[in-house]
């Protein structure tokens, strides 16, 4: 049975700033990892970091959906897990942004736990990147 991860984050930045941090390759590298991302449906790209024992350091992805500045989706294929990322952005009345992450399709409990830890940590880094903008 496949398992899904759902996380919510709040940022005191504009929706445009959060969207840019999700879709600009250079900004994305500051809080996720090196990449060759382009916000174009069908674009195949990779996230890359140093390999570790048992992992080559490469995440293979393909952009599935781009609805600026509200929704972004791509595949996430790494370590035998082929999952899907969906980012949903909503601007709140007070000017803050609600960022919702669905990371769907995990077959291994360990991978789901790793993703939860990883995304929580990376979105903490995202907050620091947004402060710099």
Coordinates of C-alpha atoms in Angstrom, one line a residue:
X1 CA 0.0 0.0 0.0
X2 CA 1.4 3.4 -1.0
X3 CA 1.8 6.1 1.7
X4 CA 1.7 9.9 1.3
X5 CA 3.3 12.8 3.1
X6 CA 1.5 16.1 3.7
X7 CA 3.2 19.1 5.2
X8 CA 2.2 22.8 5.7
X9 CA 4.4 25.8 6.1
X10 CA 3.7 29.5 6.6
X11 CA 6.0 32.3 5.3
X12 CA 6.1 36.0 5.8
X13 CA 7.0 36.6 2.2
X14 CA 5.0 37.4 -0.9
X15 CA 3.6 34.6 -3.0
X16 CA 5.9 35.8 -5.9
X17 CA 9.0 35.4 -3.7
X18 CA 7.9 31.9 -2.5
X19 CA 7.0 30.9 -6.1
X20 CA 10.5 32.1 -7.3
X21 CA 12.2 30.1 -4.6
X22 CA 10.4 27.0 -5.9
X23 CA 11.0 27.6 -9.6
X24 CA 14.3 29.4 -10.0
X25 CA 17.1 26.9 -10.3
X26 CA 19.6 29.0 -8.5
X27 CA 17.3 29.8 -5.6
X28 CA 16.1 26.1 -5.5
X29 CA 19.8 25.1 -5.1
X30 CA 20.1 27.2 -2.0
X31 CA 17.4 25.3 0.0
X32 CA 17.0 21.9 -1.7
X33 CA 20.1 20.9 -3.8
X34 CA 21.9 21.5 -7.1
X35 CA 19.6 21.1 -10.0
X36 CA 18.8 21.8 -13.7
X37 CA 15.1 22.6 -13.0
X38 CA 13.0 24.7 -15.5
X39 CA 9.3 25.4 -14.8
X40 CA 8.2 23.8 -18.1
X41 CA 5.8 20.9 -18.2
X42 CA 7.6 17.8 -19.6
X43 CA 11.1 19.1 -18.6
X44 CA 13.2 16.3 -17.2
X45 CA 15.7 17.4 -14.6
X46 CA 17.8 16.2 -11.7
X47 CA 18.5 17.2 -8.2
X48 CA 22.1 16.3 -7.3
X49 CA 24.2 16.1 -4.2
X50 CA 27.2 14.1 -3.1
X51 CA 26.6 10.3 -3.2
X52 CA 26.5 8.4 0.0
X53 CA 26.8 4.7 0.7
X54 CA 23.9 3.0 -1.1
X55 CA 22.7 6.2 -3.0
X56 CA 24.2 7.8 -6.1
X57 CA 23.1 11.3 -5.0
X58 CA 20.8 11.8 -8.0
X59 CA 17.0 12.4 -8.0
X60 CA 15.4 12.1 -11.4
X61 CA 12.4 14.3 -11.9
X62 CA 9.9 15.5 -14.6
X63 CA 7.7 18.6 -14.4
X64 CA 4.1 17.6 -14.5
X65 CA 2.2 20.8 -13.8
X66 CA 3.0 24.5 -13.6
X67 CA 0.2 26.9 -12.6
X68 CA 2.0 30.2 -11.6
X69 CA 2.0 31.2 -8.8
X70 CA -0.3 28.6 -7.2
X71 CA 0.7 25.0 -8.1
X72 CA 3.8 23.1 -9.1
X73 CA 4.1 19.3 -9.5
X74 CA 6.9 17.0 -10.5
X75 CA 8.0 13.4 -10.2
X76 CA 10.7 12.4 -7.7
X77 CA 12.5 9.2 -8.5
X78 CA 15.3 8.1 -6.2
X79 CA 16.4 5.1 -4.2
X80 CA 13.8 2.8 -5.7
X81 CA 11.0 5.1 -4.8
X82 CA 9.0 6.8 -7.7
X83 CA 6.9 9.5 -6.0
X84 CA 5.2 12.8 -6.9
X85 CA 5.7 16.2 -5.4
X86 CA 2.8 18.7 -5.4
X87 CA 3.4 22.3 -4.1
X88 CA 0.3 24.4 -3.5
X89 CA 0.7 28.1 -2.6
X90 CA -2.1 30.3 -1.2
X91 CA -1.8 33.9 -0.3
X92 CA -3.4 34.7 3.1
X93 CA -5.3 38.0 3.8
X94 CA -2.5 39.2 6.0
X95 CA 0.0 38.9 3.1
X96 CA 1.7 35.7 4.3
X97 CA 1.9 32.6 2.2
X98 CA 0.6 29.2 3.1
X99 CA 2.8 26.5 1.3
X100 CA 1.4 23.0 1.2
X101 CA 3.4 20.0 0.2
X102 CA 2.1 16.7 -0.9
X103 CA 4.7 14.0 -1.5
X104 CA 2.8 11.0 -2.7
X105 CA 3.4 7.3 -3.5
X106 CA 5.9 6.0 -1.0
X107 CA 6.2 2.2 -0.8
X108 CA 8.7 2.1 2.1
X109 CA 8.0 3.5 5.6
X110 CA 11.7 4.4 5.9
X111 CA 11.6 6.5 2.8
X112 CA 8.4 8.3 4.0
X113 CA 10.1 9.1 7.3
X114 CA 13.3 10.3 5.5
X115 CA 11.2 12.5 3.3
X116 CA 9.3 14.0 6.3
X117 CA 12.6 14.8 8.0
X118 CA 14.2 16.1 4.8
X119 CA 11.4 18.4 3.7
X120 CA 11.0 19.8 7.2
X121 CA 14.7 20.6 7.3
X122 CA 14.8 22.0 3.7
X123 CA 11.7 24.2 4.3
X124 CA 13.5 25.6 7.3
X125 CA 16.3 26.5 4.8
X126 CA 13.7 27.9 2.5
X127 CA 12.6 30.4 5.2
X128 CA 16.3 31.6 5.4
X129 CA 16.5 32.0 1.6
X130 CA 13.2 34.0 1.6
X131 CA 14.6 36.4 4.2
X132 CA 17.5 37.1 1.9
X133 CA 15.3 38.0 -1.0

